[in-house]
JSON list of C-alpha atoms and ligand atoms in Angstrom, two decimals:
[
{"chain": "S", "resi": 1, "resn": "MET", "atom": "CA", "xyz": [118.57, 136.42, 108.40]},
{"chain": "S", "resi": 2, "resn": "VAL", "atom": "CA", "xyz": [117.97, 132.79, 107.54]},
{"chain": "S", "resi": 3, "resn": "ASP", "atom": "CA", "xyz": [121.28, 130.93, 107.97]},
{"chain": "S", "resi": 4, "resn": "ALA", "atom": "CA", "xyz": [122.18, 127.77, 106.04]},
{"chain": "S", "resi": 5, "resn": "ARG", "atom": "CA", "xyz": [121.18, 125.42, 108.84]},
{"chain": "S", "resi": 6, "resn": "GLN", "atom": "CA", "xyz": [117.82, 127.08, 109.34]},
{"chain": "S", "resi": 7, "resn": "ALA", "atom": "CA", "xyz": [117.27, 127.15, 105.57]},
{"chain": "S", "resi": 8, "resn": "ALA", "atom": "CA", "xyz": [117.93, 123.40, 105.45]},
{"chain": "S", "resi": 9, "resn": "TYR", "atom": "CA", "xyz": [115.56, 122.85, 108.35]},
{"chain": "S", "resi": 10, "resn": "LEU", "atom": "CA", "xyz": [112.81, 124.94, 106.83]},
{"chain": "S", "resi": 11, "resn": "GLN", "atom": "CA", "xyz": [113.32, 123.30, 103.46]},
{"chain": "S", "resi": 12, "resn": "ALA", "atom": "CA", "xyz": [113.09, 119.85, 105.03]},
{"chain": "S", "resi": 13, "resn": "LEU", "atom": "CA", "xyz": [109.84, 120.96, 106.60]},
{"chain": "S", "resi": 14, "resn": "GLY", "atom": "CA", "xyz": [108.53, 122.31, 103.31]},
{"chain": "S", "resi": 15, "resn": "VAL", "atom": "CA", "xyz": [108.71, 126.01, 104.19]},
{"chain": "S", "resi": 16, "resn": "ASP", "atom": "CA", "xyz": [109.55, 128.66, 101.58]},
{"chain": "S", "resi": 17, "resn": "VAL", "atom": "CA", "xyz": [112.54, 130.48, 103.08]},
{"chain": "S", "resi": 18, "resn": "TYR", "atom": "CA", "xyz": [111.61, 133.72, 101.24]},
{"chain": "S", "resi": 19, "resn": "VAL", "atom": "CA", "xyz": [108.36, 134.26, 103.13]},
{"chain": "S", "resi": 20, "resn": "PRO", "atom": "CA", "xyz": [108.34, 137.93, 104.29]},
{"chain": "S", "resi": 21, "resn": "ARG", "atom": "CA", "xyz": [109.38, 138.34, 107.92]},
{"chain": "S", "resi": 22, "resn": "SER", "atom": "CA", "xyz": [106.45, 140.69, 108.57]},
{"chain": "S", "resi": 23, "resn": "ALA", "atom": "CA", "xyz": [103.89, 137.89, 108.35]},
{"chain": "S", "resi": 24, "resn": "PRO", "atom": "CA", "xyz": [100.75, 138.48, 110.45]},
{"chain": "S", "resi": 25, "resn": "PRO", "atom": "CA", "xyz": [100.90, 137.20, 114.03]},
{"chain": "S", "resi": 26, "resn": "LEU", "atom": "CA", "xyz": [100.03, 133.53, 114.31]},
{"chain": "S", "resi": 27, "resn": "GLN", "atom": "CA", "xyz": [97.69, 131.84, 116.73]},
{"chain": "S", "resi": 28, "resn": "ALA", "atom": "CA", "xyz": [98.99, 129.74, 119.60]},
{"chain": "S", "resi": 29, "resn": "GLU", "atom": "CA", "xyz": [98.65, 125.99, 119.13]},
{"chain": "S", "resi": 30, "resn": "PRO", "atom": "CA", "xyz": [94.95, 125.27, 119.55]},
{"chain": "S", "resi": 31, "resn": "PRO", "atom": "CA", "xyz": [93.77, 122.26, 121.49]},
{"chain": "S", "resi": 32, "resn": "LEU", "atom": "CA", "xyz": [94.37, 119.10, 119.43]},
{"chain": "S", "resi": 33, "resn": "HIS", "atom": "CA", "xyz": [91.13, 117.80, 120.90]},
{"chain": "S", "resi": 34, "resn": "ALA", "atom": "CA", "xyz": [88.39, 119.31, 122.98]},
{"chain": "S", "resi": 35, "resn": "GLU", "atom": "CA", "xyz": [88.97, 117.83, 126.43]},
{"chain": "S", "resi": 36, "resn": "ALA", "atom": "CA", "xyz": [91.28, 119.22, 129.10]},
{"chain": "S", "resi": 37, "resn": "VAL", "atom": "CA", "xyz": [93.99, 116.83, 130.25]},
{"chain": "S", "resi": 38, "resn": "VAL", "atom": "CA", "xyz": [95.50, 117.90, 133.51]},
{"chain": "S", "resi": 39, "resn": "GLU", "atom": "CA", "xyz": [94.20, 116.66, 136.81]},
{"chain": "S", "resi": 40, "resn": "SER", "atom": "CA", "xyz": [96.08, 116.04, 140.03]},
{"chain": "S", "resi": 41, "resn": "THR", "atom": "CA", "xyz": [95.29, 112.33, 140.33]},
{"chain": "S", "resi": 42, "resn": "PRO", "atom": "CA", "xyz": [98.32, 110.65, 141.91]},
{"chain": "S", "resi": 43, "resn": "SER", "atom": "CA", "xyz": [100.07, 107.97, 139.88]},
{"chain": "S", "resi": 44, "resn": "PRO", "atom": "CA", "xyz": [100.22, 104.44, 141.32]},
{"chain": "S", "resi": 45, "resn": "ASP", "atom": "CA", "xyz": [104.05, 104.61, 141.33]},
{"chain": "S", "resi": 46, "resn": "VAL", "atom": "CA", "xyz": [104.55, 100.85, 141.23]},
{"chain": "S", "resi": 47, "resn": "ALA", "atom": "CA", "xyz": [107.13, 101.14, 138.44]},
{"chain": "S", "resi": 48, "resn": "ALA", "atom": "CA", "xyz": [109.62, 103.05, 140.57]},
{"chain": "S", "resi": 49, "resn": "ASN", "atom": "CA", "xyz": [112.00, 100.12, 141.15]},
{"chain": "S", "resi": 50, "resn": "LEU", "atom": "CA", "xyz": [111.70, 98.28, 137.84]},
{"chain": "S", "resi": 51, "resn": "ASP", "atom": "CA", "xyz": [114.66, 97.81, 135.52]},
{"chain": "S", "resi": 52, "resn": "TRP", "atom": "CA", "xyz": [114.34, 98.47, 131.78]},
{"chain": "S", "resi": 53, "resn": "ASN", "atom": "CA", "xyz": [113.13, 94.99, 130.80]},
{"chain": "S", "resi": 54, "resn": "GLU", "atom": "CA", "xyz": [110.76, 94.78, 133.76]},
{"chain": "S", "resi": 55, "resn": "LEU", "atom": "CA", "xyz": [109.35, 98.18, 132.88]},
{"chain": "S", "resi": 56, "resn": "ARG", "atom": "CA", "xyz": [108.87, 97.15, 129.25]},
{"chain": "S", "resi": 57, "resn": "ALA", "atom": "CA", "xyz": [107.09, 93.97, 130.38]},
{"chain": "S", "resi": 58, "resn": "ALA", "atom": "CA", "xyz": [104.90, 95.89, 132.87]},
{"chain": "S", "resi": 59, "resn": "VAL", "atom": "CA", "xyz": [103.85, 98.32, 130.15]},
{"chain": "S", "resi": 60, "resn": "ALA", "atom": "CA", "xyz": [103.12, 95.47, 127.71]},
{"chain": "S", "resi": 61, "resn": "ALA", "atom": "CA", "xyz": [100.90, 93.73, 130.29]},
{"chain": "S", "resi": 62, "resn": "CYS", "atom": "CA", "xyz": [99.20, 96.90, 131.57]},
{"chain": "S", "resi": 63, "resn": "GLN", "atom": "CA", "xyz": [95.43, 96.85, 132.06]},
{"chain": "S", "resi": 64, "resn": "ARG", "atom": "CA", "xyz": [95.16, 99.87, 134.34]},
{"chain": "S", "resi": 65, "resn": "CYS", "atom": "CA", "xyz": [92.76, 101.76, 132.10]},
{"chain": "S", "resi": 66, "resn": "GLU", "atom": "CA", "xyz": [90.23, 101.02, 129.40]},
{"chain": "S", "resi": 67, "resn": "LEU", "atom": "CA", "xyz": [92.71, 101.75, 126.62]},
{"chain": "S", "resi": 68, "resn": "HIS", "atom": "CA", "xyz": [94.01, 98.20, 126.92]},
{"chain": "S", "resi": 69, "resn": "LEU", "atom": "CA", "xyz": [90.66, 97.04, 125.51]},
{"chain": "S", "resi": 70, "resn": "THR", "atom": "CA", "xyz": [91.10, 98.88, 122.21]},
{"chain": "S", "resi": 71, "resn": "ARG", "atom": "CA", "xyz": [94.86, 98.90, 121.62]},
{"chain": "S", "resi": 72, "resn": "THR", "atom": "CA", "xyz": [96.57, 96.60, 119.12]},
{"chain": "S", "resi": 73, "resn": "GLN", "atom": "CA", "xyz": [99.68, 96.72, 121.29]},
{"chain": "S", "resi": 74, "resn": "THR", "atom": "CA", "xyz": [101.42, 99.01, 123.74]},
{"chain": "S", "resi": 75, "resn": "VAL", "atom": "CA", "xyz": [103.97, 101.48, 122.40]},
{"chain": "S", "resi": 76, "resn": "PHE", "atom": "CA", "xyz": [106.83, 101.59, 124.88]},
{"chain": "S", "resi": 77, "resn": "GLY", "atom": "CA", "xyz": [109.29, 103.86, 123.10]},
{"chain": "S", "resi": 78, "resn": "VAL", "atom": "CA", "xyz": [112.22, 103.66, 120.74]},
{"chain": "S", "resi": 79, "resn": "GLY", "atom": "CA", "xyz": [115.83, 104.73, 120.50]},
{"chain": "S", "resi": 80, "resn": "ASN", "atom": "CA", "xyz": [118.91, 104.77, 122.66]},
{"chain": "S", "resi": 81, "resn": "PRO", "atom": "CA", "xyz": [118.03, 103.88, 126.28]},
{"chain": "S", "resi": 82, "resn": "GLN", "atom": "CA", "xyz": [121.07, 105.94, 127.37]},
{"chain": "S", "resi": 83, "resn": "ALA", "atom": "CA", "xyz": [120.21, 108.91, 125.18]},
{"chain": "S", "resi": 84, "resn": "HIS", "atom": "CA", "xyz": [121.08, 112.45, 126.22]},
{"chain": "S", "resi": 85, "resn": "TRP", "atom": "CA", "xyz": [117.98, 113.74, 124.47]},
{"chain": "S", "resi": 86, "resn": "MET", "atom": "CA", "xyz": [114.49, 112.40, 125.18]},
{"chain": "S", "resi": 87, "resn": "PHE", "atom": "CA", "xyz": [111.44, 113.41, 123.13]},
{"chain": "S", "resi": 88, "resn": "ILE", "atom": "CA", "xyz": [108.05, 112.85, 124.74]},
{"chain": "S", "resi": 89, "resn": "GLY", "atom": "CA", "xyz": [104.85, 113.08, 122.74]},
{"chain": "S", "resi": 90, "resn": "GLU", "atom": "CA", "xyz": [101.22, 112.62, 123.59]},
{"chain": "S", "resi": 91, "resn": "ALA", "atom": "CA", "xyz": [100.06, 109.12, 122.69]},
{"chain": "S", "resi": 92, "resn": "PRO", "atom": "CA", "xyz": [100.32, 106.60, 119.87]},
{"chain": "S", "resi": 93, "resn": "GLY", "atom": "CA", "xyz": [98.18, 107.18, 116.80]},
{"chain": "S", "resi": 94, "resn": "ALA", "atom": "CA", "xyz": [96.80, 104.57, 114.40]},
{"chain": "S", "resi": 95, "resn": "GLU", "atom": "CA", "xyz": [100.12, 103.84, 112.69]},
{"chain": "S", "resi": 96, "resn": "GLU", "atom": "CA", "xyz": [102.04, 103.70, 115.98]},
{"chain": "S", "resi": 97, "resn": "ASP", "atom": "CA", "xyz": [99.42, 101.33, 117.44]},
{"chain": "S", "resi": 98, "resn": "LYS", "atom": "CA", "xyz": [99.89, 99.11, 114.39]},
{"chain": "S", "resi": 99, "resn": "GLN", "atom": "CA", "xyz": [103.70, 99.18, 114.33]},
{"chain": "S", "resi": 100, "resn": "GLY", "atom": "CA", "xyz": [104.37, 99.37, 118.08]},
{"chain": "S", "resi": 101, "resn": "GLU", "atom": "CA", "xyz": [106.73, 102.33, 117.63]},
{"chain": "S", "resi": 102, "resn": "PRO", "atom": "CA", "xyz": [106.15, 106.01, 118.45]},
{"chain": "S", "resi": 103, "resn": "PHE", "atom": "CA", "xyz": [106.11, 108.73, 115.82]},
{"chain": "S", "resi": 104, "resn": "VAL", "atom": "CA", "xyz": [106.14, 106.61, 112.68]},
{"chain": "S", "resi": 105, "resn": "GLY", "atom": "CA", "xyz": [103.29, 108.32, 110.81]},
{"chain": "S", "resi": 106, "resn": "ARG", "atom": "CA", "xyz": [103.41, 111.66, 108.95]},
{"chain": "S", "resi": 107, "resn": "ALA", "atom": "CA", "xyz": [103.95, 113.61, 112.16]},
{"chain": "S", "resi": 108, "resn": "GLY", "atom": "CA", "xyz": [106.70, 111.16, 113.02]},
{"chain": "S", "resi": 109, "resn": "GLN", "atom": "CA", "xyz": [108.52, 111.89, 109.79]},
{"chain": "S", "resi": 110, "resn": "LEU", "atom": "CA", "xyz": [108.43, 115.56, 110.66]},
{"chain": "S", "resi": 111, "resn": "LEU", "atom": "CA", "xyz": [109.70, 114.83, 114.17]},
{"chain": "S", "resi": 112, "resn": "THR", "atom": "CA", "xyz": [112.57, 112.88, 112.62]},
{"chain": "S", "resi": 113, "resn": "SER", "atom": "CA", "xyz": [113.40, 115.97, 110.51]},
{"chain": "S", "resi": 114, "resn": "MET", "atom": "CA", "xyz": [113.35, 118.10, 113.66]},
{"chain": "S", "resi": 115, "resn": "ILE", "atom": "CA", "xyz": [115.74, 115.66, 115.34]},
{"chain": "S", "resi": 116, "resn": "ARG", "atom": "CA", "xyz": [118.03, 115.80, 112.30]},
{"chain": "S", "resi": 117, "resn": "ALA", "atom": "CA", "xyz": [117.94, 119.60, 112.44]},
{"chain": "S", "resi": 118, "resn": "LEU", "atom": "CA", "xyz": [119.50, 119.28, 115.89]},
{"chain": "S", "resi": 119, "resn": "GLY", "atom": "CA", "xyz": [122.38, 117.37, 114.30]},
{"chain": "S", "resi": 120, "resn": "LEU", "atom": "CA", "xyz": [121.13, 114.06, 115.75]},
{"chain": "S", "resi": 121, "resn": "ARG", "atom": "CA", "xyz": [119.80, 110.83, 114.34]},
{"chain": "S", "resi": 122, "resn": "ARG", "atom": "CA", "xyz": [116.53, 109.26, 115.44]},
{"chain": "S", "resi": 123, "resn": "GLU", "atom": "CA", "xyz": [118.46, 106.31, 116.86]},
{"chain": "S", "resi": 124, "resn": "ASP", "atom": "CA", "xyz": [120.63, 108.64, 118.99]},
{"chain": "S", "resi": 125, "resn": "VAL", "atom": "CA", "xyz": [117.67, 109.93, 121.03]},
{"chain": "S", "resi": 126, "resn": "PHE", "atom": "CA", "xyz": [114.89, 108.21, 122.95]},
{"chain": "S", "resi": 127, "resn": "ILE", "atom": "CA", "xyz": [111.30, 108.81, 121.85]},
{"chain": "S", "resi": 128, "resn": "ALA", "atom": "CA", "xyz": [108.33, 107.97, 124.04]},
{"chain": "S", "resi": 129, "resn": "ASN", "atom": "CA", "xyz": [104.81, 109.16, 124.75]},
{"chain": "S", "resi": 130, "resn": "VAL", "atom": "CA", "xyz": [102.89, 110.20, 127.84]},
{"chain": "S", "resi": 131, "resn": "LEU", "atom": "CA", "xyz": [100.43, 107.39, 127.08]},
{"chain": "S", "resi": 132, "resn": "LYS", "atom": "CA", "xyz": [101.60, 103.96, 125.99]},
{"chain": "S", "resi": 133, "resn": "CYS", "atom": "CA", "xyz": [98.27, 103.01, 124.37]},
{"chain": "S", "resi": 134, "resn": "ARG", "atom": "CA", "xyz": [96.32, 104.63, 121.58]},
{"chain": "S", "resi": 135, "resn": "PRO", "atom": "CA", "xyz": [93.19, 106.54, 122.59]},
{"chain": "S", "resi": 136, "resn": "PRO", "atom": "CA", "xyz": [90.38, 105.44, 120.24]},
{"chain": "S", "resi": 137, "resn": "ASP", "atom": "CA", "xyz": [89.87, 107.78, 117.27]},
{"chain": "S", "resi": 138, "resn": "ASN", "atom": "CA", "xyz": [92.92, 109.74, 118.44]},
{"chain": "S", "resi": 139, "resn": "ARG", "atom": "CA", "xyz": [90.85, 111.53, 121.07]},
{"chain": "S", "resi": 140, "resn": "ASP", "atom": "CA", "xyz": [92.62, 113.47, 123.83]},
{"chain": "S", "resi": 141, "resn": "PRO", "atom": "CA", "xyz": [94.06, 111.42, 126.68]},
{"chain": "S", "resi": 142, "resn": "LYS", "atom": "CA", "xyz": [91.80, 111.50, 129.73]},
{"chain": "S", "resi": 143, "resn": "ALA", "atom": "CA", "xyz": [93.29, 112.81, 132.96]},
{"chain": "S", "resi": 144, "resn": "SER", "atom": "CA", "xyz": [92.81, 109.39, 134.52]},
{"chain": "S", "resi": 145, "resn": "GLU", "atom": "CA", "xyz": [94.76, 107.75, 131.66]},
{"chain": "S", "resi": 146, "resn": "VAL", "atom": "CA", "xyz": [97.62, 110.22, 132.03]},
{"chain": "S", "resi": 147, "resn": "ALA", "atom": "CA", "xyz": [97.66, 109.50, 135.76]},
{"chain": "S", "resi": 148, "resn": "SER", "atom": "CA", "xyz": [97.62, 105.74, 135.18]},
{"chain": "S", "resi": 149, "resn": "CYS", "atom": "CA", "xyz": [100.65, 105.94, 132.88]},
{"chain": "S", "resi": 150, "resn": "ARG", "atom": "CA", "xyz": [102.55, 108.51, 134.92]},
{"chain": "S", "resi": 151, "resn": "ASP", "atom": "CA", "xyz": [104.80, 106.16, 136.89]},
{"chain": "S", "resi": 152, "resn": "PHE", "atom": "CA", "xyz": [105.74, 104.30, 133.70]},
{"chain": "S", "resi": 153, "resn": "LEU", "atom": "CA", "xyz": [106.85, 107.57, 132.17]},
{"chain": "S", "resi": 154, "resn": "GLU", "atom": "CA", "xyz": [108.68, 108.74, 135.28]},
{"chain": "S", "resi": 155, "resn": "ARG", "atom": "CA", "xyz": [110.54, 105.45, 135.51]},
{"chain": "S", "resi": 156, "resn": "GLN", "atom": "CA", "xyz": [111.34, 105.55, 131.82]},
{"chain": "S", "resi": 157, "resn": "VAL", "atom": "CA", "xyz": [112.82, 109.04, 132.15]},
{"chain": "S", "resi": 158, "resn": "ALA", "atom": "CA", "xyz": [114.71, 107.99, 135.29]},
{"chain": "S", "resi": 159, "resn": "LEU", "atom": "CA", "xyz": [116.26, 104.98, 133.53]},
{"chain": "S", "resi": 160, "resn": "VAL", "atom": "CA", "xyz": [117.21, 106.92, 130.40]},
{"chain": "S", "resi": 161, "resn": "ASN", "atom": "CA", "xyz": [118.37, 109.83, 132.58]},
{"chain": "S", "resi": 162, "resn": "PRO", "atom": "CA", "xyz": [118.53, 112.27, 129.67]},
{"chain": "S", "resi": 163, "resn": "LYS", "atom": "CA", "xyz": [120.32, 115.59, 129.88]},
{"chain": "S", "resi": 164, "resn": "LEU", "atom": "CA", "xyz": [117.30, 117.23, 128.26]},
{"chain": "S", "resi": 165, "resn": "VAL", "atom": "CA", "xyz": [113.64, 116.35, 127.70]},
{"chain": "S", "resi": 166, "resn": "ILE", "atom": "CA", "xyz": [111.71, 117.86, 124.79]},
{"chain": "S", "resi": 167, "resn": "ALA", "atom": "CA", "xyz": [107.96, 117.91, 125.42]},
{"chain": "S", "resi": 168, "resn": "VAL", "atom": "CA", "xyz": [106.40, 117.57, 122.00]},
{"chain": "S", "resi": 169, "resn": "GLY", "atom": "CA", "xyz": [103.09, 119.41, 121.81]},
{"chain": "S", "resi": 170, "resn": "ARG", "atom": "CA", "xyz": [100.61, 120.95, 124.16]},
{"chain": "S", "resi": 171, "resn": "ILE", "atom": "CA", "xyz": [99.26, 117.79, 125.71]},
{"chain": "S", "resi": 172, "resn": "ALA", "atom": "CA", "xyz": [102.68, 116.29, 126.42]},
{"chain": "S", "resi": 173, "resn": "ALA", "atom": "CA", "xyz": [103.86, 119.59, 127.87]},
{"chain": "S", "resi": 174, "resn": "GLN", "atom": "CA", "xyz": [100.80, 120.12, 130.05]},
{"chain": "S", "resi": 175, "resn": "SER", "atom": "CA", "xyz": [100.84, 116.50, 131.22]},
{"chain": "S", "resi": 176, "resn": "LEU", "atom": "CA", "xyz": [104.55, 116.45, 132.03]},
{"chain": "S", "resi": 177, "resn": "LEU", "atom": "CA", "xyz": [104.47, 119.80, 133.77]},
{"chain": "S", "resi": 178, "resn": "ALA", "atom": "CA", "xyz": [101.07, 119.26, 135.44]},
{"chain": "S", "resi": 179, "resn": "THR", "atom": "CA", "xyz": [99.81, 122.61, 134.24]},
{"chain": "S", "resi": 180, "resn": "GLU", "atom": "CA", "xyz": [97.06, 124.06, 132.08]},
{"chain": "S", "resi": 181, "resn": "THR", "atom": "CA", "xyz": [99.22, 126.96, 130.93]},
{"chain": "S", "resi": 182, "resn": "PRO", "atom": "CA", "xyz": [98.90, 127.43, 127.15]},
{"chain": "S", "resi": 183, "resn": "ILE", "atom": "CA", "xyz": [101.80, 126.11, 125.09]},
{"chain": "S", "resi": 184, "resn": "ALA", "atom": "CA", "xyz": [102.67, 129.59, 123.82]},
{"chain": "S", "resi": 185, "resn": "LYS", "atom": "CA", "xyz": [103.59, 130.53, 127.39]},
{"chain": "S", "resi": 186, "resn": "LEU", "atom": "CA", "xyz": [105.49, 127.30, 128.06]},
{"chain": "S", "resi": 187, "resn": "ARG", "atom": "CA", "xyz": [107.81, 127.69, 125.04]},
{"chain": "S", "resi": 188, "resn": "GLY", "atom": "CA", "xyz": [111.14, 129.47, 125.38]},
{"chain": "S", "resi": 189, "resn": "LYS", "atom": "CA", "xyz": [111.61, 128.55, 129.04]},
{"chain": "S", "resi": 190, "resn": "VAL", "atom": "CA", "xyz": [113.32, 125.77, 130.94]},
{"chain": "S", "resi": 191, "resn": "HIS", "atom": "CA", "xyz": [110.95, 123.64, 133.02]},
{"chain": "S", "resi": 192, "resn": "SER", "atom": "CA", "xyz": [111.65, 120.50, 135.02]},
{"chain": "S", "resi": 193, "resn": "PHE", "atom": "CA", "xyz": [110.08, 117.09, 135.36]},
{"chain": "S", "resi": 194, "resn": "GLY", "atom": "CA", "xyz": [110.23, 114.28, 137.89]},
{"chain": "S", "resi": 195, "resn": "ALA", "atom": "CA", "xyz": [112.23, 113.37, 140.95]},
{"chain": "S", "resi": 196, "resn": "GLN", "atom": "CA", "xyz": [115.56, 114.52, 139.55]},
{"chain": "S", "resi": 197, "resn": "ALA", "atom": "CA", "xyz": [114.16, 117.67, 137.98]},
{"chain": "S", "resi": 198, "resn": "TRP", "atom": "CA", "xyz": [115.17, 116.73, 134.45]},
{"chain": "S", "resi": 199, "resn": "PRO", "atom": "CA", "xyz": [115.22, 119.92, 132.34]},
{"chain": "S", "resi": 200, "resn": "VAL", "atom": "CA", "xyz": [112.29, 120.19, 129.93]},
{"chain": "S", "resi": 201, "resn": "VAL", "atom": "CA", "xyz": [111.87, 122.38, 126.87]},
{"chain": "S", "resi": 202, "resn": "VAL", "atom": "CA", "xyz": [108.52, 122.63, 125.10]},
{"chain": "S", "resi": 203, "resn": "THR", "atom": "CA", "xyz": [107.84, 122.77, 121.38]},
{"chain": "S", "resi": 204, "resn": "TYR", "atom": "CA", "xyz": [104.91, 122.39, 119.04]},
{"chain": "S", "resi": 205, "resn": "HIS", "atom": "CA", "xyz": [103.64, 118.98, 118.01]},
{"chain": "S", "resi": 206, "resn": "PRO", "atom": "CA", "xyz": [104.62, 118.05, 114.43]},
{"chain": "S", "resi": 207, "resn": "ALA", "atom": "CA", "xyz": [100.97, 117.20, 113.69]},
{"chain": "S", "resi": 208, "resn": "TYR", "atom": "CA", "xyz": [100.15, 120.81, 114.54]},
{"chain": "S", "resi": 209, "resn": "LEU", "atom": "CA", "xyz": [103.02, 122.02, 112.35]},
{"chain": "S", "resi": 210, "resn": "LEU", "atom": "CA", "xyz": [101.62, 119.98, 109.47]},
{"chain": "S", "resi": 211, "resn": "ARG", "atom": "CA", "xyz": [98.30, 121.76, 109.92]},
{"chain": "S", "resi": 212, "resn": "SER", "atom": "CA", "xyz": [99.88, 125.17, 110.54]},
{"chain": "S", "resi": 213, "resn": "PRO", "atom": "CA", "xyz": [103.11, 125.34, 108.51]},
{"chain": "S", "resi": 214, "resn": "GLY", "atom": "CA", "xyz": [103.52, 129.01, 109.41]},
{"chain": "S", "resi": 215, "resn": "GLU", "atom": "CA", "xyz": [104.50, 127.89, 112.92]},
{"chain": "S", "resi": 216, "resn": "LYS", "atom": "CA", "xyz": [107.53, 125.90, 111.73]},
{"chain": "S", "resi": 217, "resn": "ARG", "atom": "CA", "xyz": [109.72, 128.96, 112.17]},
{"chain": "S", "resi": 218, "resn": "LYS", "atom": "CA", "xyz": [108.80, 129.04, 115.84]},
{"chain": "S", "resi": 219, "resn": "SER", "atom": "CA", "xyz": [109.67, 125.38, 116.14]},
{"chain": "S", "resi": 220, "resn": "TRP", "atom": "CA", "xyz": [113.10, 126.28, 114.78]},
{"chain": "S", "resi": 221, "resn": "GLN", "atom": "CA", "xyz": [113.47, 128.83, 117.58]},
{"chain": "S", "resi": 222, "resn": "ASP", "atom": "CA", "xyz": [112.53, 126.10, 120.07]},
{"chain": "S", "resi": 223, "resn": "LEU", "atom": "CA", "xyz": [115.18, 123.79, 118.66]},
{"chain": "S", "resi": 224, "resn": "LEU", "atom": "CA", "xyz": [117.82, 126.51, 118.82]},
{"chain": "S", "resi": 225, "resn": "HIS", "atom": "CA", "xyz": [116.83, 127.17, 122.40]},
{"chain": "S", "resi": 226, "resn": "ALA", "atom": "CA", "xyz": [117.08, 123.45, 123.18]},
{"chain": "S", "resi": 227, "resn": "ARG", "atom": "CA", "xyz": [120.47, 123.13, 121.52]},
{"chain": "S", "resi": 228, "resn": "GLN", "atom": "CA", "xyz": [121.89, 126.11, 123.38]},
{"chain": "S", "resi": 229, "resn": "LEU", "atom": "CA", "xyz": [120.54, 124.81, 126.66]},
{"chain": "S", "resi": 230, "resn": "PHE", "atom": "CA", "xyz": [121.97, 121.36, 125.96]},
{"chain": "S", "resi": 231, "resn": "SER", "atom": "CA", "xyz": [125.44, 122.85, 125.31]},
{"chain": "S", "resi": 232, "resn": "ARG", "atom": "CA", "xyz": [125.20, 124.82, 128.54]},
{"chain": "S", "resi": 233, "resn": "LEU", "atom": "CA", "xyz": [124.16, 121.73, 130.51]},
{"chain": "S", "resi": 234, "resn": "GLU", "atom": "CA", "xyz": [127.05, 119.76, 129.02]},
{"chain": "S", "resi": 235, "resn": "GLN", "atom": "CA", "xyz": [129.50, 122.49, 130.00]},
{"chain": "S", "resi": 236, "resn": "GLU", "atom": "CA", "xyz": [128.07, 122.54, 133.52]},
{"chain": "S", "resi": 237, "resn": "SER", "atom": "CA", "xyz": [128.34, 118.79, 133.91]},
{"chain": "S", "resi": 238, "resn": "ALA", "atom": "CA", "xyz": [131.91, 118.85, 132.52]},
{"chain": "S", "resi": 239, "resn": "SER", "atom": "CA", "xyz": [132.80, 121.39, 135.19]},
{"chain": "S", "resi": 240, "resn": "GLY", "atom": "CA", "xyz": [131.38, 119.25, 138.00]},
{"chain": "S", "resi": 241, "resn": "GLY", "atom": "CA", "xyz": [127.61, 119.81, 137.83]},
{"chain": "S", "resi": 242, "resn": "ARG", "atom": "CA", "xyz": [124.92, 117.21, 137.08]},
{"chain": "S", "resi": 243, "resn": "SER", "atom": "CA", "xyz": [126.23, 114.28, 134.99]},
{"chain": "W", "resi": 301, "resn": "LIG", "atom": "N1", "xyz": [101.70, 111.72, 118.07]},
{"chain": "W", "resi": 301, "resn": "LIG", "atom": "C1", "xyz": [102.26, 111.52, 119.28]},
{"chain": "W", "resi": 301, "resn": "LIG", "atom": "O1", "xyz": [102.17, 112.37, 120.15]},
{"chain": "W", "resi": 301, "resn": "LIG", "atom": "N2", "xyz": [102.92, 110.40, 119.47]},
{"chain": "W", "resi": 301, "resn": "LIG", "atom": "C2", "xyz": [103.08, 109.46, 118.54]},
{"chain": "W", "resi": 301, "resn": "LIG", "atom": "O2", "xyz": [103.73, 108.45, 118.81]},
{"chain": "W", "resi": 301, "resn": "LIG", "atom": "C3", "xyz": [102.49, 109.69, 117.29]},
{"chain": "W", "resi": 301, "resn": "LIG", "atom": "C4", "xyz": [101.81, 110.83, 117.07]}
]
């Protein structure tokens, strides 16, 4: 059954809610680009003690990898720095590089719809990327670039201290979780990231959903999973668990 909330979600995403349920099985999210991402290069970890403004300044001044040569500007992240929900994507695209804000292009509009489907507003959550600079021609992040940015991301997550992290897309998920496991196998589980083992849930990238609208129903399942987990985590912290 499609309930009213799911119907609204699917409608917002442009999906016909009367599509037969016995649709043929769909493919797992294919690589967005050709190159593998994960490598066990250690991050420099110089950001570990920075406060929010220092971290923002360090990111803005970063020249650790060649991406600083081609970026218009760094894209630090946007939203509530004390958010309970943190969404982490792959890297800025052309529009994000131009505006200095993550997820502002077509995929970003879809991500905003996904956030609304959770009953949240974009300004309630924090949105960031694994990489703070745009890879030229939107190519895959290189393992060395992911490693160079890693301590920025870890510090950013530590300072926001979200109750739940949503890894948006295969590359974000594989980078955060340091794995090459396909996204289809990462969905529907609870993973953890960083020093404080922040809980992580994985979903498809909205750019992939735009290319493969049939997968939007699965993204709804991911959001339901995330919402249920979030409620459980809140109950646990209310009864004396992690706050
Ligand atoms: N895709 C991402 O992963 N991040 C953005 O900021 C934009 C598109």
